[in-house]
Each structure stands twice: as C-alpha cells, then as structure tokens.
PDB file of N, CA, C and O and ligand atoms in Angstrom:
ATOM      1  N   UNK Q 272     -15.210 -48.201  36.399  1.00 94.00           N
ATOM      2  CA  UNK Q 272     -15.238 -47.113  35.415  1.00 94.00           C
ATOM      3  C   UNK Q 272     -15.357 -45.772  36.129  1.00 94.00           C
ATOM      4  O   UNK Q 272     -16.149 -45.631  37.059  1.00 94.00           O
ATOM      5  N   UNK Q 273     -14.570 -44.807  35.689  1.00 96.00           N
ATOM      6  CA  UNK Q 273     -14.678 -43.465  36.270  1.00 96.00           C
ATOM      7  C   UNK Q 273     -15.659 -42.624  35.443  1.00 96.00           C
ATOM      8  O   UNK Q 273     -16.031 -43.003  34.326  1.00 96.00           O
ATOM      9  N   UNK Q 274     -16.046 -41.486  36.009  1.00 96.00           N
ATOM     10  CA  UNK Q 274     -16.957 -40.590  35.290  1.00 96.00           C
ATOM     11  C   UNK Q 274     -16.301 -40.116  33.990  1.00 96.00           C
ATOM     12  O   UNK Q 274     -16.974 -39.946  32.974  1.00 96.00           O
ATOM     13  N   UNK Q 275     -14.989 -39.897  34.012  1.00 96.00           N
ATOM     14  CA  UNK Q 275     -14.281 -39.458  32.805  1.00 96.00           C
ATOM     15  C   UNK Q 275     -14.352 -40.532  31.718  1.00 96.00           C
ATOM     16  O   UNK Q 275     -14.576 -40.250  30.542  1.00 96.00           O
ATOM     17  N   UNK Q 276     -14.166 -41.786  32.121  1.00 96.00           N
ATOM     18  CA  UNK Q 276     -14.253 -42.891  31.151  1.00 96.00           C
ATOM     19  C   UNK Q 276     -15.655 -42.986  30.561  1.00 96.00           C
ATOM     20  O   UNK Q 276     -15.823 -43.272  29.378  1.00 96.00           O
ATOM     21  N   UNK Q 277     -16.638 -42.733  31.404  1.00 95.00           N
ATOM     22  CA  UNK Q 277     -18.010 -42.743  30.902  1.00 95.00           C
ATOM     23  C   UNK Q 277     -18.202 -41.642  29.862  1.00 95.00           C
ATOM     24  O   UNK Q 277     -18.800 -41.874  28.810  1.00 95.00           O
ATOM     25  N   UNK Q 278     -17.664 -40.463  30.156  1.00 93.00           N
ATOM     26  CA  UNK Q 278     -17.785 -39.346  29.211  1.00 93.00           C
ATOM     27  C   UNK Q 278     -17.199 -39.714  27.847  1.00 93.00           C
ATOM     28  O   UNK Q 278     -17.756 -39.377  26.815  1.00 93.00           O
ATOM     29  N   UNK Q 279     -16.058 -40.427  27.871  1.00 94.00           N
ATOM     30  CA  UNK Q 279     -15.411 -40.816  26.625  1.00 94.00           C
ATOM     31  C   UNK Q 279     -16.291 -41.758  25.795  1.00 94.00           C
ATOM     32  O   UNK Q 279     -16.202 -41.788  24.576  1.00 94.00           O
ATOM     33  N   UNK Q 280     -17.112 -42.543  26.483  1.00 94.00           N
ATOM     34  CA  UNK Q 280     -17.946 -43.526  25.783  1.00 94.00           C
ATOM     35  C   UNK Q 280     -19.359 -43.021  25.507  1.00 94.00           C
ATOM     36  O   UNK Q 280     -20.135 -43.689  24.821  1.00 94.00           O
ATOM     37  N   UNK Q 281     -19.680 -41.849  26.059  1.00 92.00           N
ATOM     38  CA  UNK Q 281     -21.071 -41.376  26.029  1.00 92.00           C
ATOM     39  C   UNK Q 281     -21.648 -41.326  24.613  1.00 92.00           C
ATOM     40  O   UNK Q 281     -22.746 -41.812  24.365  1.00 92.00           O
ATOM     41  N   UNK Q 282     -20.877 -40.761  23.702  1.00 88.00           N
ATOM     42  CA  UNK Q 282     -21.382 -40.594  22.340  1.00 88.00           C
ATOM     43  C   UNK Q 282     -21.718 -41.956  21.712  1.00 88.00           C
ATOM     44  O   UNK Q 282     -22.779 -42.139  21.132  1.00 88.00           O
ATOM     45  N   UNK Q 283     -20.802 -42.914  21.856  1.00 92.00           N
ATOM     46  CA  UNK Q 283     -21.027 -44.241  21.281  1.00 92.00           C
ATOM     47  C   UNK Q 283     -22.155 -44.983  21.994  1.00 92.00           C
ATOM     48  O   UNK Q 283     -22.904 -45.730  21.377  1.00 92.00           O
ATOM     49  N   UNK Q 284     -22.253 -44.739  23.300  1.00 93.00           N
ATOM     50  CA  UNK Q 284     -23.314 -45.389  24.069  1.00 93.00           C
ATOM     51  C   UNK Q 284     -24.680 -44.920  23.573  1.00 93.00           C
ATOM     52  O   UNK Q 284     -25.560 -45.735  23.279  1.00 93.00           O
ATOM     53  N   UNK Q 285     -24.848 -43.629  23.452  1.00 88.00           N
ATOM     54  CA  UNK Q 285     -26.136 -43.082  23.021  1.00 88.00           C
ATOM     55  C   UNK Q 285     -26.415 -43.484  21.572  1.00 88.00           C
ATOM     56  O   UNK Q 285     -27.556 -43.739  21.191  1.00 88.00           O
ATOM     57  N   UNK Q 286     -25.377 -43.563  20.751  1.00 86.00           N
ATOM     58  CA  UNK Q 286     -25.552 -43.966  19.359  1.00 86.00           C
ATOM     59  C   UNK Q 286     -25.676 -45.477  19.194  1.00 86.00           C
ATOM     60  O   UNK Q 286     -25.760 -45.976  18.082  1.00 86.00           O
ATOM     61  N   UNK Q 287     -25.666 -46.204  20.316  1.00 89.00           N
ATOM     62  CA  UNK Q 287     -25.807 -47.654  20.296  1.00 89.00           C
ATOM     63  C   UNK Q 287     -24.670 -48.335  19.534  1.00 89.00           C
ATOM     64  O   UNK Q 287     -24.875 -49.308  18.818  1.00 89.00           O
ATOM     65  N   UNK Q 288     -23.456 -47.826  19.705  1.00 92.00           N
ATOM     66  CA  UNK Q 288     -22.327 -48.344  18.939  1.00 92.00           C
ATOM     67  C   UNK Q 288     -21.286 -49.040  19.821  1.00 92.00           C
ATOM     68  O   UNK Q 288     -20.176 -49.296  19.385  1.00 92.00           O
ATOM     69  N   UNK Q 289     -21.672 -49.349  21.046  1.00 93.00           N
ATOM     70  CA  UNK Q 289     -20.718 -50.007  21.937  1.00 93.00           C
ATOM     71  C   UNK Q 289     -20.905 -51.520  21.896  1.00 93.00           C
ATOM     72  O   UNK Q 289     -22.010 -52.006  21.719  1.00 93.00           O
ATOM     73  N   UNK Q 290     -19.798 -52.234  22.095  1.00 95.00           N
ATOM     74  CA  UNK Q 290     -19.933 -53.679  22.274  1.00 95.00           C
ATOM     75  C   UNK Q 290     -20.646 -53.911  23.601  1.00 95.00           C
ATOM     76  O   UNK Q 290     -20.625 -53.059  24.489  1.00 95.00           O
ATOM     77  N   UNK Q 291     -21.256 -55.072  23.727  1.00 95.00           N
ATOM     78  CA  UNK Q 291     -22.128 -55.348  24.869  1.00 95.00           C
ATOM     79  C   UNK Q 291     -21.411 -55.202  26.214  1.00 95.00           C
ATOM     80  O   UNK Q 291     -21.989 -54.684  27.167  1.00 95.00           O
ATOM     81  N   UNK Q 292     -20.126 -55.576  26.276  1.00 95.00           N
ATOM     82  CA  UNK Q 292     -19.401 -55.475  27.557  1.00 95.00           C
ATOM     83  C   UNK Q 292     -19.279 -54.010  27.990  1.00 95.00           C
ATOM     84  O   UNK Q 292     -19.486 -53.685  29.158  1.00 95.00           O
ATOM     85  N   UNK Q 293     -18.939 -53.133  27.030  1.00 95.00           N
ATOM     86  CA  UNK Q 293     -18.815 -51.710  27.364  1.00 95.00           C
ATOM     87  C   UNK Q 293     -20.166 -51.123  27.744  1.00 95.00           C
ATOM     88  O   UNK Q 293     -20.266 -50.307  28.656  1.00 95.00           O
ATOM     89  N   UNK Q 294     -21.186 -51.552  27.046  1.00 95.00           N
ATOM     90  CA  UNK Q 294     -22.547 -51.081  27.342  1.00 95.00           C
ATOM     91  C   UNK Q 294     -22.931 -51.418  28.770  1.00 95.00           C
ATOM     92  O   UNK Q 294     -23.459 -50.581  29.497  1.00 95.00           O
ATOM     93  N   UNK Q 295     -22.655 -52.658  29.136  1.00 96.00           N
ATOM     94  CA  UNK Q 295     -22.977 -53.113  30.492  1.00 96.00           C
ATOM     95  C   UNK Q 295     -22.197 -52.300  31.515  1.00 96.00           C
ATOM     96  O   UNK Q 295     -22.762 -51.865  32.526  1.00 96.00           O
ATOM     97  N   UNK Q 296     -20.913 -52.063  31.254  1.00 96.00           N
ATOM     98  CA  UNK Q 296     -20.091 -51.283  32.176  1.00 96.00           C
ATOM     99  C   UNK Q 296     -20.684 -49.883  32.351  1.00 96.00           C
ATOM    100  O   UNK Q 296     -20.770 -49.366  33.469  1.00 96.00           O
ATOM    101  N   UNK Q 297     -21.087 -49.274  31.236  1.00 95.00           N
ATOM    102  CA  UNK Q 297     -21.696 -47.938  31.299  1.00 95.00           C
ATOM    103  C   UNK Q 297     -22.973 -47.989  32.127  1.00 95.00           C
ATOM    104  O   UNK Q 297     -23.197 -47.151  33.006  1.00 95.00           O
ATOM    105  N   UNK Q 298     -23.799 -49.006  31.885  1.00 96.00           N
ATOM    106  CA  UNK Q 298     -25.082 -49.083  32.586  1.00 96.00           C
ATOM    107  C   UNK Q 298     -24.899 -49.300  34.087  1.00 96.00           C
ATOM    108  O   UNK Q 298     -25.640 -48.732  34.894  1.00 96.00           O
ATOM    109  N   UNK Q 299     -23.898 -50.100  34.447  1.00 97.00           N
ATOM    110  CA  UNK Q 299     -23.616 -50.308  35.873  1.00 97.00           C
ATOM    111  C   UNK Q 299     -23.192 -48.982  36.503  1.00 97.00           C
ATOM    112  O   UNK Q 299     -23.647 -48.615  37.592  1.00 97.00           O
ATOM    113  N   UNK Q 300     -22.328 -48.241  35.795  1.00 97.00           N
ATOM    114  CA  UNK Q 300     -21.873 -46.959  36.326  1.00 97.00           C
ATOM    115  C   UNK Q 300     -23.049 -45.992  36.502  1.00 97.00           C
ATOM    116  O   UNK Q 300     -23.196 -45.362  37.540  1.00 97.00           O
ATOM    117  N   UNK Q 301     -23.891 -45.912  35.476  1.00 95.00           N
ATOM    118  CA  UNK Q 301     -25.033 -44.990  35.527  1.00 95.00           C
ATOM    119  C   UNK Q 301     -25.956 -45.317  36.691  1.00 95.00           C
ATOM    120  O   UNK Q 301     -26.449 -44.421  37.383  1.00 95.00           O
ATOM    121  N   UNK Q 302     -26.176 -46.608  36.919  1.00 96.00           N
ATOM    122  CA  UNK Q 302     -27.113 -46.994  37.976  1.00 96.00           C
ATOM    123  C   UNK Q 302     -26.573 -46.626  39.360  1.00 96.00           C
ATOM    124  O   UNK Q 302     -27.338 -46.493  40.313  1.00 96.00           O
ATOM    125  N   UNK Q 303     -25.224 -46.435  39.455  1.00 96.00           N
ATOM    126  CA  UNK Q 303     -24.675 -46.083  40.752  1.00 96.00           C
ATOM    127  C   UNK Q 303     -24.204 -44.644  40.855  1.00 96.00           C
ATOM    128  O   UNK Q 303     -23.706 -44.226  41.886  1.00 96.00           O
ATOM    129  N   UNK Q 304     -24.314 -43.878  39.770  1.00 97.00           N
ATOM    130  CA  UNK Q 304     -23.795 -42.510  39.762  1.00 97.00           C
ATOM    131  C   UNK Q 304     -24.880 -41.557  39.267  1.00 97.00           C
ATOM    132  O   UNK Q 304     -25.188 -41.533  38.085  1.00 97.00           O
ATOM    133  N   UNK Q 305     -25.436 -40.803  40.179  1.00 96.00           N
ATOM    134  CA  UNK Q 305     -26.547 -39.909  39.853  1.00 96.00           C
ATOM    135  C   UNK Q 305     -26.134 -38.877  38.807  1.00 96.00           C
ATOM    136  O   UNK Q 305     -26.871 -38.577  37.871  1.00 96.00           O
ATOM    137  N   UNK Q 306     -24.919 -38.365  38.975  1.00 95.00           N
ATOM    138  CA  UNK Q 306     -24.429 -37.320  38.075  1.00 95.00           C
ATOM    139  C   UNK Q 306     -24.388 -37.816  36.620  1.00 95.00           C
ATOM    140  O   UNK Q 306     -24.879 -37.169  35.709  1.00 95.00           O
ATOM    141  N   UNK Q 307     -23.819 -38.999  36.405  1.00 95.00           N
ATOM    142  CA  UNK Q 307     -23.722 -39.544  35.053  1.00 95.00           C
ATOM    143  C   UNK Q 307     -25.081 -39.999  34.542  1.00 95.00           C
ATOM    144  O   UNK Q 307     -25.375 -39.888  33.359  1.00 95.00           O
ATOM    145  N   UNK Q 308     -25.930 -40.509  35.433  1.00 95.00           N
ATOM    146  CA  UNK Q 308     -27.274 -40.912  35.038  1.00 95.00           C
ATOM    147  C   UNK Q 308     -28.033 -39.731  34.454  1.00 95.00           C
ATOM    148  O   UNK Q 308     -28.672 -39.843  33.398  1.00 95.00           O
ATOM    149  N   UNK Q 309     -27.940 -38.586  35.137  1.00 95.00           N
ATOM    150  CA  UNK Q 309     -28.612 -37.374  34.667  1.00 95.00           C
ATOM    151  C   UNK Q 309     -28.040 -36.924  33.329  1.00 95.00           C
ATOM    152  O   UNK Q 309     -28.768 -36.548  32.406  1.00 95.00           O
ATOM    153  N   UNK Q 310     -26.721 -37.002  33.226  1.00 93.00           N
ATOM    154  CA  UNK Q 310     -26.038 -36.588  32.000  1.00 93.00           C
ATOM    155  C   UNK Q 310     -26.467 -37.453  30.810  1.00 93.00           C
ATOM    156  O   UNK Q 310     -26.806 -36.945  29.744  1.00 93.00           O
ATOM    157  N   UNK Q 311     -26.472 -38.758  31.000  1.00 93.00           N
ATOM    158  CA  UNK Q 311     -26.848 -39.677  29.920  1.00 93.00           C
ATOM    159  C   UNK Q 311     -28.296 -39.438  29.514  1.00 93.00           C
ATOM    160  O   UNK Q 311     -28.628 -39.420  28.328  1.00 93.00           O
ATOM    161  N   UNK Q 312     -29.157 -39.222  30.504  1.00 92.00           N
ATOM    162  CA  UNK Q 312     -30.561 -38.968  30.217  1.00 92.00           C
ATOM    163  C   UNK Q 312     -30.716 -37.708  29.359  1.00 92.00           C
ATOM    164  O   UNK Q 312     -31.410 -37.713  28.342  1.00 92.00           O
ATOM    165  N   UNK Q 313     -30.035 -36.634  29.760  1.00 93.00           N
ATOM    166  CA  UNK Q 313     -30.130 -35.361  29.037  1.00 93.00           C
ATOM    167  C   UNK Q 313     -29.549 -35.496  27.627  1.00 93.00           C
ATOM    168  O   UNK Q 313     -30.113 -34.999  26.651  1.00 93.00           O
ATOM    169  N   UNK Q 314     -28.435 -36.198  27.524  1.00 91.00           N
ATOM    170  CA  UNK Q 314     -27.760 -36.357  26.233  1.00 91.00           C
ATOM    171  C   UNK Q 314     -28.623 -37.171  25.275  1.00 91.00           C
ATOM    172  O   UNK Q 314     -28.799 -36.821  24.110  1.00 91.00           O
ATOM    173  N   UNK Q 315     -29.197 -38.272  25.790  1.00 89.00           N
ATOM    174  CA  UNK Q 315     -30.066 -39.124  24.975  1.00 89.00           C
ATOM    175  C   UNK Q 315     -31.253 -38.314  24.468  1.00 89.00           C
ATOM    176  O   UNK Q 315     -31.627 -38.402  23.300  1.00 89.00           O
ATOM    177  N   UNK Q 316     -31.826 -37.520  25.365  1.00 89.00           N
ATOM    178  CA  UNK Q 316     -32.975 -36.699  24.993  1.00 89.00           C
ATOM    179  C   UNK Q 316     -32.588 -35.712  23.894  1.00 89.00           C
ATOM    180  O   UNK Q 316     -33.313 -35.552  22.908  1.00 89.00           O
ATOM    181  N   UNK Q 317     -31.434 -35.066  24.046  1.00 89.00           N
ATOM    182  CA  UNK Q 317     -30.983 -34.081  23.059  1.00 89.00           C
ATOM    183  C   UNK Q 317     -30.788 -34.726  21.694  1.00 89.00           C
ATOM    184  O   UNK Q 317     -31.197 -34.175  20.668  1.00 89.00           O
ATOM    185  N   UNK Q 318     -30.168 -35.918  21.673  1.00 85.00           N
ATOM    186  CA  UNK Q 318     -29.931 -36.610  20.404  1.00 85.00           C
ATOM    187  C   UNK Q 318     -31.261 -36.961  19.743  1.00 85.00           C
ATOM    188  O   UNK Q 318     -31.432 -36.773  18.540  1.00 85.00           O
ATOM    189  N   UNK Q 319     -32.211 -37.435  20.540  1.00 85.00           N
ATOM    190  CA  UNK Q 319     -33.525 -37.798  19.982  1.00 85.00           C
ATOM    191  C   UNK Q 319     -34.215 -36.589  19.380  1.00 85.00           C
ATOM    192  O   UNK Q 319     -34.777 -36.663  18.293  1.00 85.00           O
ATOM    193  N   UNK Q 320     -34.187 -35.474  20.110  1.00 88.00           N
ATOM    194  CA  UNK Q 320     -34.837 -34.261  19.619  1.00 88.00           C
ATOM    195  C   UNK Q 320     -34.169 -33.804  18.332  1.00 88.00           C
ATOM    196  O   UNK Q 320     -34.830 -33.463  17.349  1.00 88.00           O
ATOM    197  N   UNK Q 321     -32.826 -33.852  18.307  1.00 85.00           N
ATOM    198  CA  UNK Q 321     -32.100 -33.397  17.121  1.00 85.00           C
ATOM    199  C   UNK Q 321     -32.427 -34.274  15.920  1.00 85.00           C
ATOM    200  O   UNK Q 321     -32.583 -33.780  14.800  1.00 85.00           O
ATOM    201  N   UNK Q 322     -32.564 -35.588  16.147  1.00 84.00           N
ATOM    202  CA  UNK Q 322     -32.868 -36.483  15.024  1.00 84.00           C
ATOM    203  C   UNK Q 322     -34.282 -36.292  14.511  1.00 84.00           C
ATOM    204  O   UNK Q 322     -34.568 -36.602  13.359  1.00 84.00           O
ATOM    205  N   UNK Q 323     -35.169 -35.819  15.388  1.00 87.00           N
ATOM    206  CA  UNK Q 323     -36.561 -35.646  14.998  1.00 87.00           C
ATOM    207  C   UNK Q 323     -36.783 -34.348  14.226  1.00 87.00           C
ATOM    208  O   UNK Q 323     -37.834 -34.151  13.627  1.00 87.00           O
ATOM    209  N   UNK Q 324     -35.782 -33.477  14.234  1.00 85.00           N
ATOM    210  CA  UNK Q 324     -35.933 -32.205  13.540  1.00 85.00           C
ATOM    211  C   UNK Q 324     -36.008 -32.436  12.030  1.00 85.00           C
ATOM    212  O   UNK Q 324     -35.350 -33.333  11.504  1.00 85.00           O
ATOM    213  N   UNK Q 325     -36.798 -31.633  11.342  1.00 85.00           N
ATOM    214  CA  UNK Q 325     -36.834 -31.778   9.885  1.00 85.00           C
ATOM    215  C   UNK Q 325     -35.487 -31.390   9.299  1.00 85.00           C
ATOM    216  O   UNK Q 325     -34.783 -30.550   9.847  1.00 85.00           O
ATOM    217  N   UNK Q 326     -35.147 -32.031   8.197  1.00 81.00           N
ATOM    218  CA  UNK Q 326     -33.894 -31.681   7.529  1.00 81.00           C
ATOM    219  C   UNK Q 326     -34.041 -30.288   6.927  1.00 81.00           C
ATOM    220  O   UNK Q 326     -35.081 -29.953   6.372  1.00 81.00           O
ATOM    221  N   UNK Q 327     -32.991 -29.481   7.066  1.00 78.00           N
ATOM    222  CA  UNK Q 327     -33.074 -28.153   6.482  1.00 78.00           C
ATOM    223  C   UNK Q 327     -32.412 -28.165   5.116  1.00 78.00           C
ATOM    224  O   UNK Q 327     -31.682 -29.093   4.774  1.00 78.00           O
ATOM    225  N   UNK Q 328     -32.649 -27.145   4.373  1.00 82.00           N
ATOM    226  CA  UNK Q 328     -32.040 -27.033   3.055  1.00 82.00           C
ATOM    227  C   UNK Q 328     -30.543 -26.829   3.206  1.00 82.00           C
ATOM    228  O   UNK Q 328     -30.094 -26.320   4.228  1.00 82.00           O
ATOM    229  N   UNK Q 329     -29.753 -27.230   2.193  1.00 84.00           N
ATOM    230  CA  UNK Q 329     -28.312 -26.982   2.271  1.00 84.00           C
ATOM    231  C   UNK Q 329     -28.051 -25.489   2.385  1.00 84.00           C
ATOM    232  O   UNK Q 329     -28.845 -24.675   1.889  1.00 84.00           O
ATOM    233  N   UNK Q 330     -26.950 -25.156   3.030  1.00 84.00           N
ATOM    234  CA  UNK Q 330     -26.586 -23.742   3.141  1.00 84.00           C
ATOM    235  C   UNK Q 330     -26.201 -23.210   1.767  1.00 84.00           C
ATOM    236  O   UNK Q 330     -25.685 -23.961   0.942  1.00 84.00           O
ATOM    237  N   UNK Q 331     -26.422 -21.929   1.557  1.00 89.00           N
ATOM    238  CA  UNK Q 331     -25.901 -21.336   0.317  1.00 89.00           C
ATOM    239  C   UNK Q 331     -24.388 -21.552   0.258  1.00 89.00           C
ATOM    240  O   UNK Q 331     -23.710 -21.457   1.290  1.00 89.00           O
ATOM    241  N   UNK Q 332     -23.857 -21.894  -0.930  1.00 91.00           N
ATOM    242  CA  UNK Q 332     -22.449 -22.284  -1.069  1.00 91.00           C
ATOM    243  C   UNK Q 332     -21.492 -21.236  -0.503  1.00 91.00           C
ATOM    244  O   UNK Q 332     -20.543 -21.580   0.206  1.00 91.00           O
ATOM    245  N   UNK Q 333     -21.756 -19.977  -0.783  1.00 92.00           N
ATOM    246  CA  UNK Q 333     -20.848 -18.923  -0.324  1.00 92.00           C
ATOM    247  C   UNK Q 333     -20.841 -18.850   1.207  1.00 92.00           C
ATOM    248  O   UNK Q 333     -19.790 -18.682   1.832  1.00 92.00           O
ATOM    249  N   UNK Q 334     -21.997 -19.036   1.815  1.00 91.00           N
ATOM    250  CA  UNK Q 334     -22.098 -18.992   3.266  1.00 91.00           C
ATOM    251  C   UNK Q 334     -21.367 -20.186   3.876  1.00 91.00           C
ATOM    252  O   UNK Q 334     -20.628 -20.051   4.857  1.00 91.00           O
ATOM    253  N   UNK Q 335     -21.550 -21.358   3.283  1.00 90.00           N
ATOM    254  CA  UNK Q 335     -20.897 -22.553   3.797  1.00 90.00           C
ATOM    255  C   UNK Q 335     -19.376 -22.418   3.721  1.00 90.00           C
ATOM    256  O   UNK Q 335     -18.656 -22.791   4.652  1.00 90.00           O
ATOM    257  N   UNK Q 336     -18.880 -21.869   2.613  1.00 92.00           N
ATOM    258  CA  UNK Q 336     -17.439 -21.687   2.451  1.00 92.00           C
ATOM    259  C   UNK Q 336     -16.893 -20.771   3.538  1.00 92.00           C
ATOM    260  O   UNK Q 336     -15.837 -21.030   4.125  1.00 92.00           O
ATOM    261  N   UNK Q 337     -17.624 -19.698   3.835  1.00 94.00           N
ATOM    262  CA  UNK Q 337     -17.171 -18.759   4.872  1.00 94.00           C
ATOM    263  C   UNK Q 337     -17.180 -19.412   6.242  1.00 94.00           C
ATOM    264  O   UNK Q 337     -16.266 -19.245   7.052  1.00 94.00           O
ATOM    265  N   UNK Q 338     -18.237 -20.193   6.475  1.00 91.00           N
ATOM    266  CA  UNK Q 338     -18.361 -20.876   7.756  1.00 91.00           C
ATOM    267  C   UNK Q 338     -17.214 -21.868   7.953  1.00 91.00           C
ATOM    268  O   UNK Q 338     -16.580 -21.929   9.006  1.00 91.00           O
ATOM    269  N   UNK Q 339     -16.932 -22.644   6.918  1.00 91.00           N
ATOM    270  CA  UNK Q 339     -15.834 -23.615   6.994  1.00 91.00           C
ATOM    271  C   UNK Q 339     -14.498 -22.917   7.231  1.00 91.00           C
ATOM    272  O   UNK Q 339     -13.679 -23.385   8.023  1.00 91.00           O
ATOM    273  N   UNK Q 340     -14.281 -21.802   6.528  1.00 93.00           N
ATOM    274  CA  UNK Q 340     -13.027 -21.061   6.693  1.00 93.00           C
ATOM    275  C   UNK Q 340     -12.873 -20.592   8.134  1.00 93.00           C
ATOM    276  O   UNK Q 340     -11.770 -20.542   8.675  1.00 93.00           O
ATOM    277  N   UNK Q 341     -14.010 -20.280   8.770  1.00 91.00           N
ATOM    278  CA  UNK Q 341     -13.965 -19.808  10.152  1.00 91.00           C
ATOM    279  C   UNK Q 341     -13.672 -20.937  11.138  1.00 91.00           C
ATOM    280  O   UNK Q 341     -12.936 -20.756  12.107  1.00 91.00           O
ATOM    281  N   UNK Q 342     -14.279 -22.117  10.912  1.00 90.00           N
ATOM    282  CA  UNK Q 342     -14.152 -23.164  11.935  1.00 90.00           C
ATOM    283  C   UNK Q 342     -12.983 -24.095  11.693  1.00 90.00           C
ATOM    284  O   UNK Q 342     -12.503 -24.739  12.618  1.00 90.00           O
ATOM    285  N   UNK Q 343     -12.471 -24.172  10.471  1.00 88.00           N
ATOM    286  CA  UNK Q 343     -11.410 -25.136  10.199  1.00 88.00           C
ATOM    287  C   UNK Q 343     -10.134 -24.904  11.012  1.00 88.00           C
ATOM    288  O   UNK Q 343      -9.549 -25.876  11.502  1.00 88.00           O
ATOM    289  N   UNK Q 344      -9.678 -23.676  11.205  1.00 86.00           N
ATOM    290  CA  UNK Q 344      -8.488 -23.482  12.054  1.00 86.00           C
ATOM    291  C   UNK Q 344      -8.703 -24.033  13.456  1.00 86.00           C
ATOM    292  O   UNK Q 344      -7.785 -24.563  14.083  1.00 86.00           O
ATOM    293  N   UNK Q 345      -9.928 -23.933  13.969  1.00 81.00           N
ATOM    294  CA  UNK Q 345     -10.247 -24.461  15.296  1.00 81.00           C
ATOM    295  C   UNK Q 345     -10.141 -25.976  15.300  1.00 81.00           C
ATOM    296  O   UNK Q 345      -9.622 -26.586  16.229  1.00 81.00           O
ATOM    297  N   UNK Q 346     -10.666 -26.603  14.257  1.00 78.00           N
ATOM    298  CA  UNK Q 346     -10.721 -28.063  14.210  1.00 78.00           C
ATOM    299  C   UNK Q 346      -9.343 -28.668  14.052  1.00 78.00           C
ATOM    300  O   UNK Q 346      -9.082 -29.762  14.527  1.00 78.00           O
ATOM    301  N   UNK Q 347      -8.447 -27.956  13.373  1.00 77.00           N
ATOM    302  CA  UNK Q 347      -7.125 -28.508  13.080  1.00 77.00           C
ATOM    303  C   UNK Q 347      -6.332 -28.869  14.325  1.00 77.00           C
ATOM    304  O   UNK Q 347      -5.577 -29.818  14.332  1.00 77.00           O
ATOM    305  N   UNK Q 348      -6.511 -28.068  15.378  1.00 69.00           N
ATOM    306  CA  UNK Q 348      -5.746 -28.287  16.603  1.00 69.00           C
ATOM    307  C   UNK Q 348      -6.222 -29.497  17.391  1.00 69.00           C
ATOM    308  O   UNK Q 348      -5.515 -30.030  18.217  1.00 69.00           O
ATOM    309  N   UNK Q 349      -7.484 -29.919  17.139  1.00 63.00           N
ATOM    310  CA  UNK Q 349      -8.048 -31.006  17.933  1.00 63.00           C
ATOM    311  C   UNK Q 349      -7.670 -32.361  17.318  1.00 63.00           C
ATOM    312  O   UNK Q 349      -7.599 -32.491  16.110  1.00 63.00           O
ATOM    313  N   UNK Q 350      -7.437 -33.352  18.174  1.00 63.00           N
ATOM    314  CA  UNK Q 350      -7.176 -34.691  17.642  1.00 63.00           C
ATOM    315  C   UNK Q 350      -8.415 -35.233  16.934  1.00 63.00           C
ATOM    316  O   UNK Q 350      -9.530 -34.935  17.340  1.00 63.00           O
ATOM    317  N   UNK Q 351      -8.215 -36.002  15.886  1.00 58.00           N
ATOM    318  CA  UNK Q 351      -9.342 -36.570  15.152  1.00 58.00           C
ATOM    319  C   UNK Q 351     -10.085 -37.550  16.037  1.00 58.00           C
ATOM    320  O   UNK Q 351      -9.470 -38.237  16.853  1.00 58.00           O
ATOM    321  N   UNK Q 352     -11.405 -37.654  15.853  1.00 56.00           N
ATOM    322  CA  UNK Q 352     -12.183 -38.585  16.673  1.00 56.00           C
ATOM    323  C   UNK Q 352     -12.523 -39.818  15.865  1.00 56.00           C
ATOM    324  O   UNK Q 352     -12.788 -39.749  14.711  1.00 56.00           O
TER     325      UNK Q 352
HETATM  326 ZN1   ZN W 512     -20.219 -41.053  37.096  1.00 76.64          ZN
END
C-alpha cells in the first residue's frame, strides 16, 4: 500500500467502515510509516473531538441558503464521494 492509497482509505478507516482485510493493510502500513501513523493519529483525534462537541442549533434559514449558494458551485466540480 502506498501513502496515497492510505489517504484514500483514511476516512473509512477512522469511521470503522473498512472490511477487515483493508483495515489490516492500513494497520501494517501505519506501523511501518511514521508519516501516515502521525496522520492517522491526528485525524482520529480530530474526529473524536468533533463528535464530542455539543450539537449546535440549526442555522437561520436565510443564512443557510446563502451559505449553500456560496459553496454549491465549488462542490459541483468535485466528483461525488
Ligand atoms: Zn505512508
């Protein structure tokens, strides 16, 4: 596995959504690659902190509409995940 391949799987790995074979491959890579090990550690920590945050109130409708109008052109160009 290359570092790029690990990056592609990072989100699913941290979310615990990988099949066991992919998980093992990721773990083998991490144990031998300091750079990816650090990255996975930081990413896992960030996800945990974000999940522990209290839920905020919904945005005011007018603000949300403006925000969506701003970001949607950006999202359109990207391939769906
Ligand atoms: Zn790596």
